[in-house]
PDB file of C-alpha atoms and ligand atoms in Angstrom:
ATOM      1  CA  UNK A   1       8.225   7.632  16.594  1.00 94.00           C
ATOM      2  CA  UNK A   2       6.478  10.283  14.555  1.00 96.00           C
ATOM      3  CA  UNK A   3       8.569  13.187  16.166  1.00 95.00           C
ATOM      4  CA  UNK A   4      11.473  11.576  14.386  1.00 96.00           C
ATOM      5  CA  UNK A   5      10.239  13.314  11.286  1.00 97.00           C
ATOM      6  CA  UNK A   6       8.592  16.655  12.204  1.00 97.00           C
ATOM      7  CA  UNK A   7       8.840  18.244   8.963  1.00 97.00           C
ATOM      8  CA  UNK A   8       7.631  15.026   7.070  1.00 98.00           C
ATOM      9  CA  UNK A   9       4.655  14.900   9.824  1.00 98.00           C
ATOM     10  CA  UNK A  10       4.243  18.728   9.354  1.00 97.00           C
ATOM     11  CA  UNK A  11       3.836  18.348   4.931  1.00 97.00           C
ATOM     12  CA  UNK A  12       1.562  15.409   5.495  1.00 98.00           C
ATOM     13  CA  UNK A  13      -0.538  17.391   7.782  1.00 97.00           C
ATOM     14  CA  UNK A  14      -0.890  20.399   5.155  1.00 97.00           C
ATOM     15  CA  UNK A  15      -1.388  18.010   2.277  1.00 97.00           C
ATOM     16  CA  UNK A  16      -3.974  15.202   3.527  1.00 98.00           C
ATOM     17  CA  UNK A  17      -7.421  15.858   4.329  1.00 98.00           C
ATOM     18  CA  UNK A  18      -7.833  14.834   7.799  1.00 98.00           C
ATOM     19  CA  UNK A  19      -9.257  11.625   7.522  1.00 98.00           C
ATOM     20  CA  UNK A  20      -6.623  10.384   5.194  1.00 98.00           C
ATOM     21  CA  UNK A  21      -3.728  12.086   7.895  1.00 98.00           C
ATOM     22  CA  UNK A  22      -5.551   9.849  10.564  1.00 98.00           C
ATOM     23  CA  UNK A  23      -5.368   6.526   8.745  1.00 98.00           C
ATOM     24  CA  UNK A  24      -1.532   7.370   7.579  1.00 98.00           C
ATOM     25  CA  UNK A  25      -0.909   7.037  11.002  1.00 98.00           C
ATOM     26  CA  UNK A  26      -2.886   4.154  11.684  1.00 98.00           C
ATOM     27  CA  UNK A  27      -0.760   2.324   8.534  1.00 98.00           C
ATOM     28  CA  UNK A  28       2.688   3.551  10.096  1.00 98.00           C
ATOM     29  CA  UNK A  29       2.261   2.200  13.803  1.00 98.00           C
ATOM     30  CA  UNK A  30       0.426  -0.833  12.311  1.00 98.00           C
ATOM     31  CA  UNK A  31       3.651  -1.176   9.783  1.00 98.00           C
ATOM     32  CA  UNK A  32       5.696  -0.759  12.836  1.00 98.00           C
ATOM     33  CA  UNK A  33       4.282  -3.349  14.750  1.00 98.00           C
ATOM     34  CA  UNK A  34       4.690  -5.714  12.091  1.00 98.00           C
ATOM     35  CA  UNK A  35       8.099  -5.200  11.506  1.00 98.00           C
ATOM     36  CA  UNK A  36       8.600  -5.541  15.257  1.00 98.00           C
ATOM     37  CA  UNK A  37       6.479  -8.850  14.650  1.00 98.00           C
ATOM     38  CA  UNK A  38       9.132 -10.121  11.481  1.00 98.00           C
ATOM     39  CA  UNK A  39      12.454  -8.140  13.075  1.00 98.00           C
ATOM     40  CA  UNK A  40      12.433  -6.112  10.657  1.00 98.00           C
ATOM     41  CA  UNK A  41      13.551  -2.231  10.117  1.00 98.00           C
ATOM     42  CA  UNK A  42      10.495  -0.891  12.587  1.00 98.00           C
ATOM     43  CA  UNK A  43      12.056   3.131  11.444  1.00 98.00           C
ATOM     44  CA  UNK A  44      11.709   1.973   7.988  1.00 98.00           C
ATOM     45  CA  UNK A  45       8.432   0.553   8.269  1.00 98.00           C
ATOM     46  CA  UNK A  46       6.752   2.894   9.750  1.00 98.00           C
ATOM     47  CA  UNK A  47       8.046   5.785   7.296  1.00 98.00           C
ATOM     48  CA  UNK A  48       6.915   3.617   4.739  1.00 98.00           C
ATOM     49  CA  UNK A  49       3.202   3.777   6.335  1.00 98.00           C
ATOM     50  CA  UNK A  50       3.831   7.247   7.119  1.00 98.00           C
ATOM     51  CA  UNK A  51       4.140   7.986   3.389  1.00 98.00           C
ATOM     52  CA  UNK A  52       2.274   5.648   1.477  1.00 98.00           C
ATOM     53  CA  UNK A  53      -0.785   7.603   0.757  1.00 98.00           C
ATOM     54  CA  UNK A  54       1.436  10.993   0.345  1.00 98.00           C
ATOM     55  CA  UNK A  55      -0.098  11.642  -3.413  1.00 98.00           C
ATOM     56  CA  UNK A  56      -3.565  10.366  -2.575  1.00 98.00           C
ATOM     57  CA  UNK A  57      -4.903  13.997  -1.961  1.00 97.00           C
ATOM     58  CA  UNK A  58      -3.808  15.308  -5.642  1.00 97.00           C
ATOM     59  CA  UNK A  59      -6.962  15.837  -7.636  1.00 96.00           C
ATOM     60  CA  UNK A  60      -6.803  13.270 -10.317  1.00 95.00           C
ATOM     61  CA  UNK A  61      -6.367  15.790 -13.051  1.00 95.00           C
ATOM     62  CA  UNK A  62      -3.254  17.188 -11.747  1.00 96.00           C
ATOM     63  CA  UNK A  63      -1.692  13.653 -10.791  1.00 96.00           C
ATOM     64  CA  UNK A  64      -2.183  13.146 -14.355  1.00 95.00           C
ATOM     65  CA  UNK A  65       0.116  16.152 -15.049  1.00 96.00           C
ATOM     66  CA  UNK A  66       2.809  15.665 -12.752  1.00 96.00           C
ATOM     67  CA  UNK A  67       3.052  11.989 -13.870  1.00 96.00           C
ATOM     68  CA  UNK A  68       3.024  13.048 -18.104  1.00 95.00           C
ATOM     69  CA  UNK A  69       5.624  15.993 -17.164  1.00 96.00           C
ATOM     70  CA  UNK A  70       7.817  13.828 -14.701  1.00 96.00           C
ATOM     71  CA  UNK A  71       8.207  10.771 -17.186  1.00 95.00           C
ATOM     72  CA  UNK A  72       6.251   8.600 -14.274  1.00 95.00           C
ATOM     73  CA  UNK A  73       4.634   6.115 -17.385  1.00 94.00           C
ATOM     74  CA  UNK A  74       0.481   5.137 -16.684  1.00 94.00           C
ATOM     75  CA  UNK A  75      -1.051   2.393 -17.782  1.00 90.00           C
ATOM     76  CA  UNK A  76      -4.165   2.710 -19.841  1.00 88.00           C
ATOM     77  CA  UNK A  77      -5.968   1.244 -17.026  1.00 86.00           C
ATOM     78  CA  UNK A  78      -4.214   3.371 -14.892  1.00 90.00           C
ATOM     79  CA  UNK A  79      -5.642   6.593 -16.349  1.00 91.00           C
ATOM     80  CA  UNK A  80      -8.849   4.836 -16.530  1.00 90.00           C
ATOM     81  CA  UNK A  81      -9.142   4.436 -12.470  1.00 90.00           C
ATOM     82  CA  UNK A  82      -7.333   7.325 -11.322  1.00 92.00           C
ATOM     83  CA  UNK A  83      -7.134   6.511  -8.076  1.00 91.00           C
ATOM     84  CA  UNK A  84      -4.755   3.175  -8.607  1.00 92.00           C
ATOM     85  CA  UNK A  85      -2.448   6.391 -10.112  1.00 96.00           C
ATOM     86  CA  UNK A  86      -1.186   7.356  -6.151  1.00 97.00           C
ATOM     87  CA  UNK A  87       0.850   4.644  -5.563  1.00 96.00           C
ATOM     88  CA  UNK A  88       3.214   4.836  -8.223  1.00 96.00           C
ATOM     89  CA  UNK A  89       3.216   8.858  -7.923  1.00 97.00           C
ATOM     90  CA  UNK A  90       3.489   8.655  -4.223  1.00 98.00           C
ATOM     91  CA  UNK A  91       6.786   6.844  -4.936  1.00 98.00           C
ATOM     92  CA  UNK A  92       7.936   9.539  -7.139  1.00 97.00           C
ATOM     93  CA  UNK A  93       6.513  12.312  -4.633  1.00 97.00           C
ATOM     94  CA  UNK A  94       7.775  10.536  -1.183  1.00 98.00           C
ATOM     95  CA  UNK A  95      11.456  11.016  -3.248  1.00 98.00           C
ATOM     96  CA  UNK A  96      10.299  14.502  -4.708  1.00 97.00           C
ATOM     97  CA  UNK A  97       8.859  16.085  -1.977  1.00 96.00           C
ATOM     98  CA  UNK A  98       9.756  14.440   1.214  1.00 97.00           C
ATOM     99  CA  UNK A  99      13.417  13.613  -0.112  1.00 97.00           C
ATOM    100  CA  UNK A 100      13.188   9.925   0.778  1.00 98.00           C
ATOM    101  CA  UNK A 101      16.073   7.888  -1.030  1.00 97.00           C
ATOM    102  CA  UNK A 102      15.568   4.668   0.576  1.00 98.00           C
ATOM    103  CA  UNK A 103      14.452   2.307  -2.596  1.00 98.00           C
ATOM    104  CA  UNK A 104      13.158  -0.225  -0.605  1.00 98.00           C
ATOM    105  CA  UNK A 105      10.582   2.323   1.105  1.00 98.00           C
ATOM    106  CA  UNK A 106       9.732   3.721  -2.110  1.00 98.00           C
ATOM    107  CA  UNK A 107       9.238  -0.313  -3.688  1.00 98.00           C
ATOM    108  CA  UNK A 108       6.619  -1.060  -0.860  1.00 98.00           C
ATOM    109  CA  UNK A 109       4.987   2.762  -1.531  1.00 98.00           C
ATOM    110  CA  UNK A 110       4.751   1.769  -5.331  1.00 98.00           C
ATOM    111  CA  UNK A 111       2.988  -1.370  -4.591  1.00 98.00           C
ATOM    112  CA  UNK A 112       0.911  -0.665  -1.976  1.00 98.00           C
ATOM    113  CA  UNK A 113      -2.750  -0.623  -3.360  1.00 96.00           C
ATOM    114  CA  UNK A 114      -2.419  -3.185  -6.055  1.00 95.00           C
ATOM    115  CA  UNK A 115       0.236  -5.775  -4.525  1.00 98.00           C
ATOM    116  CA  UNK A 116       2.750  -7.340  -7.142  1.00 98.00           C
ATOM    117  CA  UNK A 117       4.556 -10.741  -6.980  1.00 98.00           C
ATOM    118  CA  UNK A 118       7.716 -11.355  -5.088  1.00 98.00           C
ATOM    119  CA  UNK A 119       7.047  -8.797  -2.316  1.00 98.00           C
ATOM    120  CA  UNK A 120       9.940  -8.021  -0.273  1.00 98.00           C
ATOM    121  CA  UNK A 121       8.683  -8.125   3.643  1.00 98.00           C
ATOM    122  CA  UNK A 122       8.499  -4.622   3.812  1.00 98.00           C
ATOM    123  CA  UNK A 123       6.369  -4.629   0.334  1.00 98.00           C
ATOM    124  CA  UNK A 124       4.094  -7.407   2.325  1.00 98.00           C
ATOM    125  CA  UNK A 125       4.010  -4.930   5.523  1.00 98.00           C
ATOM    126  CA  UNK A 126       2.621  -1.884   3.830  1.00 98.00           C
ATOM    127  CA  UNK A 127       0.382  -4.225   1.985  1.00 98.00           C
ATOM    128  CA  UNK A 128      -1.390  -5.778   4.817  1.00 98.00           C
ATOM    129  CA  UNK A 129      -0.936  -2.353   7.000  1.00 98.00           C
ATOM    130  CA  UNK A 130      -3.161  -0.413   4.479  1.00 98.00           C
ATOM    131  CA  UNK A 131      -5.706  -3.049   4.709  1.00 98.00           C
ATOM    132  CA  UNK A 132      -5.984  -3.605   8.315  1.00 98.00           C
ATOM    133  CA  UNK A 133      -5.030  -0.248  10.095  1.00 98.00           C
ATOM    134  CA  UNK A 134      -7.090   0.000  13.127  1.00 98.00           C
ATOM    135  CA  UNK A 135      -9.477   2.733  11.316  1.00 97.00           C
ATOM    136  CA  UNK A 136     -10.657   0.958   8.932  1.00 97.00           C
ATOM    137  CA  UNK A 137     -14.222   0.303   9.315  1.00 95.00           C
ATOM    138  CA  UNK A 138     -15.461  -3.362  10.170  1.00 95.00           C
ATOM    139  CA  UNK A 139     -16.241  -5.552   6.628  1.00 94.00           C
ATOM    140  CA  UNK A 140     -16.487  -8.949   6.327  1.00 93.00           C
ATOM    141  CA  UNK A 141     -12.921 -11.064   6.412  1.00 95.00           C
ATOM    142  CA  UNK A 142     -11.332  -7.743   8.116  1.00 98.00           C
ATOM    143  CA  UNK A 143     -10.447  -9.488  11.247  1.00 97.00           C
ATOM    144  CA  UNK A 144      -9.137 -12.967   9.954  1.00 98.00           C
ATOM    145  CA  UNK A 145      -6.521 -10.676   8.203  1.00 98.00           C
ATOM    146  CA  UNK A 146      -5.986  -8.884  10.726  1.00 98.00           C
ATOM    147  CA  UNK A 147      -5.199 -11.931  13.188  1.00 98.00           C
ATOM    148  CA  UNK A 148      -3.278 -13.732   9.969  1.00 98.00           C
ATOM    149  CA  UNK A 149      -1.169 -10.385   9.546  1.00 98.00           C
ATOM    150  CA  UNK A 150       0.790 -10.998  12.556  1.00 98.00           C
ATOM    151  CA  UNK A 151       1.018 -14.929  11.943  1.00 98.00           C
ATOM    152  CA  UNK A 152       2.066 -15.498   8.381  1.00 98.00           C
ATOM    153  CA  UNK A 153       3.194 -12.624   5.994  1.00 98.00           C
ATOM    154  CA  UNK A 154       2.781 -14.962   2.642  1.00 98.00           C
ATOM    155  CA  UNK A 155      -0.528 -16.215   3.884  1.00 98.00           C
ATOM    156  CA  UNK A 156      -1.885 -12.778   4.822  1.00 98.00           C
ATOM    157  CA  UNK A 157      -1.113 -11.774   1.124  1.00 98.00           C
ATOM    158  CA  UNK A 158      -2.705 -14.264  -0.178  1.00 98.00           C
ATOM    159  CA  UNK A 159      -5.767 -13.834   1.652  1.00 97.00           C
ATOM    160  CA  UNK A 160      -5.838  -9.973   1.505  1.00 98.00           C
ATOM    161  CA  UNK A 161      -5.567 -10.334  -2.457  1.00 98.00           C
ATOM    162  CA  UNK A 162      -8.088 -12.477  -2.655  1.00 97.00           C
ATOM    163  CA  UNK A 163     -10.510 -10.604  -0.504  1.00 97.00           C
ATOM    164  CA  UNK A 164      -9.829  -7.877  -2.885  1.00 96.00           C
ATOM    165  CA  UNK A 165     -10.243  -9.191  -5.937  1.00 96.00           C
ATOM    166  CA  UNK A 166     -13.867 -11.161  -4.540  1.00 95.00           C
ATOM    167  CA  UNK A 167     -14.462  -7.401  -3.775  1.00 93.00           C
ATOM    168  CA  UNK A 168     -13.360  -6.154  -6.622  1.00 91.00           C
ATOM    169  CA  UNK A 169     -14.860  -8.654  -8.792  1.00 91.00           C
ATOM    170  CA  UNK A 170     -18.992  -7.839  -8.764  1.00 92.00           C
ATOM    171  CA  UNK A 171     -18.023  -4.138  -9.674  1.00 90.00           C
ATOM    172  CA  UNK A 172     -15.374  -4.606 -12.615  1.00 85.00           C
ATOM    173  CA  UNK A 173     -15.655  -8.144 -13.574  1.00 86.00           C
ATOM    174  CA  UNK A 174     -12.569  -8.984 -15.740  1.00 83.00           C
ATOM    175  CA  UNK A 175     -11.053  -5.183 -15.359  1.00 84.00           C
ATOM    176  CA  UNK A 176      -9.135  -5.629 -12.542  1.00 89.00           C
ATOM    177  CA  UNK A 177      -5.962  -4.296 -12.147  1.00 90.00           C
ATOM    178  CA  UNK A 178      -3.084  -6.976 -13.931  1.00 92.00           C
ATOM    179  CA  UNK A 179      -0.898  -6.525 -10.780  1.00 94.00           C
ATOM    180  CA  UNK A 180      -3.413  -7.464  -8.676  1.00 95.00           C
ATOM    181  CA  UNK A 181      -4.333 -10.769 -10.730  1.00 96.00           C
ATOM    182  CA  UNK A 182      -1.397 -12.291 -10.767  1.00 97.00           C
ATOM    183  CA  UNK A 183       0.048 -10.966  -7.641  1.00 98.00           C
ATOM    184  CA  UNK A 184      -2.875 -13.299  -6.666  1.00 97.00           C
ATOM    185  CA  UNK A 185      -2.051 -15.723  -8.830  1.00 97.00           C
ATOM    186  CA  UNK A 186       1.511 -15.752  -7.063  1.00 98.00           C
ATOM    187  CA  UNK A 187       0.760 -16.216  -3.775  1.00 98.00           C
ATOM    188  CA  UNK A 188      -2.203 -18.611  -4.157  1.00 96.00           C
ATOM    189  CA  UNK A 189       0.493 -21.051  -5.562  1.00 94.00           C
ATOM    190  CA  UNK A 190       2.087 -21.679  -2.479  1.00 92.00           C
ATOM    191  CA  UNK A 191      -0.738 -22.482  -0.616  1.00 88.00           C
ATOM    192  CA  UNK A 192      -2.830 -24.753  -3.151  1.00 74.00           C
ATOM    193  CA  UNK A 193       0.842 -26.815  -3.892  1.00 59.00           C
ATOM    194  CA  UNK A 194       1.993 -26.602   0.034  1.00 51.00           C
ATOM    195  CA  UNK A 195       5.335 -25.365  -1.091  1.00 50.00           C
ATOM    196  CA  UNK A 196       6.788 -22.037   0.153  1.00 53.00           C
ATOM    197  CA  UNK A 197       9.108 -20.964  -2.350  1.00 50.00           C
TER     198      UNK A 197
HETATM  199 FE1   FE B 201      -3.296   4.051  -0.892  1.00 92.53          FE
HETATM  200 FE1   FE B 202      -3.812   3.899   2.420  1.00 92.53          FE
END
């Protein structure tokens, strides 16, 4: 599927260090797979994956810049951990730079490292992609998400956000991203209740 978008594949390839080109590609075929899992778009999906890390190379200075001049609004917090600042510029930059138009892909680029309620599938996809791409180095909880990926979308969510934020947690305390909490907050709802929206 790649060769469908040589000159995307090409850009990436010039603008990603290598490690982060490899695990792009891990997140697209993984993002594909999962769409094939939920019949979903699997084209959609995987350019999603394909471009969801597209500003992540930008030294943190300069995607500063481009967001101030571009009207792309940060969060205090935002400037404060620079590196939550891809995902909303790689939004702006996959329609920029790589001419994507498709809202939905740029929705599930947006929300990709911090999660938000009320994901749309392909949202959830990208989501659980990032997080369980087959590069990604072994951790604790990495393969029960990776097995619940490809049962339950709304289940994966919930457990991916909460293995983040018990992650997160011990390092920030309190400062977590507000996203993040009550994307949480969300998704653990259905499962403590038993209803499913
Ligand atoms: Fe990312
Ligand atoms: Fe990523």
């Amino acid at each position: 599927m790649l060769n469908e978008f040589p000159q995307i594949d090409e850009q990436l390839k010039v603008s990603l260090k290598p490690g982060r080109y490899t695990h792009t590609l891990g997140v697209a075929y993984t993002a594909a797979a999962l769409a094939m899992r939920y019949g979903t778009d699997v084209r959609q999906a995987f350019l999603a994956g394909l471009l969801h890390d597209c500003a992540k190379d930008i030294p943190d200075k300069e995607a500063i810049e481009i967001c101030c001049k571009n009207g792309v609004s940060l969060s205090d917090y935002e400037i404060g951990h620079p590196h939550l600042i891809h995902a909303k510029l790689g939004a702006f930059w996959a329609k920029k730079r790589y001419s994507v138009t498709d809202a939905d892909i740029l929705s599930a680029i947006r929300w990709h490292t911090t999660g938000t309620t009320r994901m749309s599938a392909l949202e959830q996809i990208i989501f659980l992609a990032d997080y369980i791409e087959p590069g990604r180095r072994e951790f604790d909880g990495l393969r029960e998400a990776r097995s619940l990926a490809f049962q339950d979308l709304d289940q994966a969510t919930e457990l991916v956000l909460r293995q983040t934020i018990g992650y997160l947690k011990p390092k920030y305390g309190e400062a977590i991203d507000e996203n993040t909490k009550t994307a949480y907050a969300y998704y653990k709802q259905f499962f403590v209740s038993g209803q499913t929206d």
